[in-house]
mmCIF file of C-alpha atoms in Angstrom:
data_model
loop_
_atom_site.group_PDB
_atom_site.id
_atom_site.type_symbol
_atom_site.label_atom_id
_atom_site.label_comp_id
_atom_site.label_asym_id
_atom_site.label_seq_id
_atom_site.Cartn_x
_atom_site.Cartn_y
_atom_site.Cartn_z
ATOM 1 C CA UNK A 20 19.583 2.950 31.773
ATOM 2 C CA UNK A 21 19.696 1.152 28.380
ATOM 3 C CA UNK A 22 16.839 -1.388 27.608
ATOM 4 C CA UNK A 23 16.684 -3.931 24.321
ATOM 5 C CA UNK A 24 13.444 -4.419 23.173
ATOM 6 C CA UNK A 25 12.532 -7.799 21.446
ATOM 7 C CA UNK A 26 10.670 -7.163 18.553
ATOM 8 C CA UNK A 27 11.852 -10.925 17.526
ATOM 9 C CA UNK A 28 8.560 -12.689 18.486
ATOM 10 C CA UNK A 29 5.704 -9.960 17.516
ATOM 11 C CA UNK A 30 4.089 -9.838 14.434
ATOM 12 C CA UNK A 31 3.334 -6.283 12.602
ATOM 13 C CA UNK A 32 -0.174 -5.681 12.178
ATOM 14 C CA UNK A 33 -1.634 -3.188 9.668
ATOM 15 C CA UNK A 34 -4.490 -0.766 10.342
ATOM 16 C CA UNK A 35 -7.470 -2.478 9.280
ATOM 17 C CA UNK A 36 -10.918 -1.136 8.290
ATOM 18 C CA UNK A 37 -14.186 -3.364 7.580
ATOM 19 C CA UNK A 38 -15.748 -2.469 3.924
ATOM 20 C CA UNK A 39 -18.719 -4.155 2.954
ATOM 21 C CA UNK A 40 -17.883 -7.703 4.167
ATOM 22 C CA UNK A 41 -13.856 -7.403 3.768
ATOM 23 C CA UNK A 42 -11.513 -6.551 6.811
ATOM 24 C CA UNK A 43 -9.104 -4.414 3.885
ATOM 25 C CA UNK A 44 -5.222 -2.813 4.662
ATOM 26 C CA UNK A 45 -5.753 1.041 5.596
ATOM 27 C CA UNK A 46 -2.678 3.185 3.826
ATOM 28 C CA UNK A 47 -2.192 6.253 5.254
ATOM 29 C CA UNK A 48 -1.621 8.153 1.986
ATOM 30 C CA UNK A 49 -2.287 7.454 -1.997
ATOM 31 C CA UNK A 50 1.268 7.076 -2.668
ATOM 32 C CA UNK A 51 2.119 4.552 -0.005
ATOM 33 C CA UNK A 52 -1.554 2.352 -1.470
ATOM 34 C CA UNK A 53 0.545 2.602 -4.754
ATOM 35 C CA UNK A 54 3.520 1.346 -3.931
ATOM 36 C CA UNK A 55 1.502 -1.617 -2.272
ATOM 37 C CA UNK A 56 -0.381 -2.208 -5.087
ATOM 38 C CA UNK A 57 2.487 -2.328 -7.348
ATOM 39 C CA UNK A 58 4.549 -4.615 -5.099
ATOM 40 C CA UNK A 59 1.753 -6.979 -4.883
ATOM 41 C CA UNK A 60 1.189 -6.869 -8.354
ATOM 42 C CA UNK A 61 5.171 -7.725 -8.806
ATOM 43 C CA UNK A 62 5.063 -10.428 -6.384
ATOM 44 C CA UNK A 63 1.832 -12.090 -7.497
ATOM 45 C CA UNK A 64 2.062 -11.635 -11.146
ATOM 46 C CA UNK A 65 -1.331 -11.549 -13.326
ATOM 47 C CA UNK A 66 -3.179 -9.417 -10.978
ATOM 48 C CA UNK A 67 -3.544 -5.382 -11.682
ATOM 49 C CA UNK A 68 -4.306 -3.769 -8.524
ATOM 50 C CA UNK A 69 -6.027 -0.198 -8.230
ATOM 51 C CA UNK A 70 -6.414 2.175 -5.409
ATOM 52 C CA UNK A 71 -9.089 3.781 -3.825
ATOM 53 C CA UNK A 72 -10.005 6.640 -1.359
ATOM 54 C CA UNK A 73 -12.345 4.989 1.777
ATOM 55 C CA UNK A 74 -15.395 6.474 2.285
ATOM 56 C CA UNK A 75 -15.362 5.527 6.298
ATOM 57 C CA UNK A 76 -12.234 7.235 6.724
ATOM 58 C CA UNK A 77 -8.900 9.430 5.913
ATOM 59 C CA UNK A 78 -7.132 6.507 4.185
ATOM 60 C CA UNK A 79 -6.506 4.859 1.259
ATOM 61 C CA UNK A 80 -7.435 0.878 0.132
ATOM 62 C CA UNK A 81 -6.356 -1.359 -2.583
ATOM 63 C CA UNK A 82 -9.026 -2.825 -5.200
ATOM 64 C CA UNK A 83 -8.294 -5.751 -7.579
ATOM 65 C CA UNK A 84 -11.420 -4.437 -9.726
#
């Protein structure tokens, strides 16, 4: 038996992780942080983004400084 699932109506959530006082996007490699950071930094314009390895865990973050 088939079944359709409606992903119309739910939102996608990224893994999250709490550093210092920021609730920050966890990437799961440095690569895919990159790409983030670089799409951000298309979409927002005069902002150079930077990426960083957490401490609390096996992922990666973005940093604006």
């Amino acid at each position: 038996m088939s079944r359709k699932m409606n992903y119309k109506n739910q939102e996608y959530q990224p893994e999250r992780c709490w550093v210092g006082d920021t609730h920050k996007i966890c990437y799961s490699t440095r690569d895919e942080a990159e790409v983030a950071a670089r799409v951000a930094e298309h979409d927002h314009g005069n902002i150079k983004l930077s990426v960083y390895k957490c401490e609390f865990g096996d992922h990666w973050h973005l940093s604006s400084s």
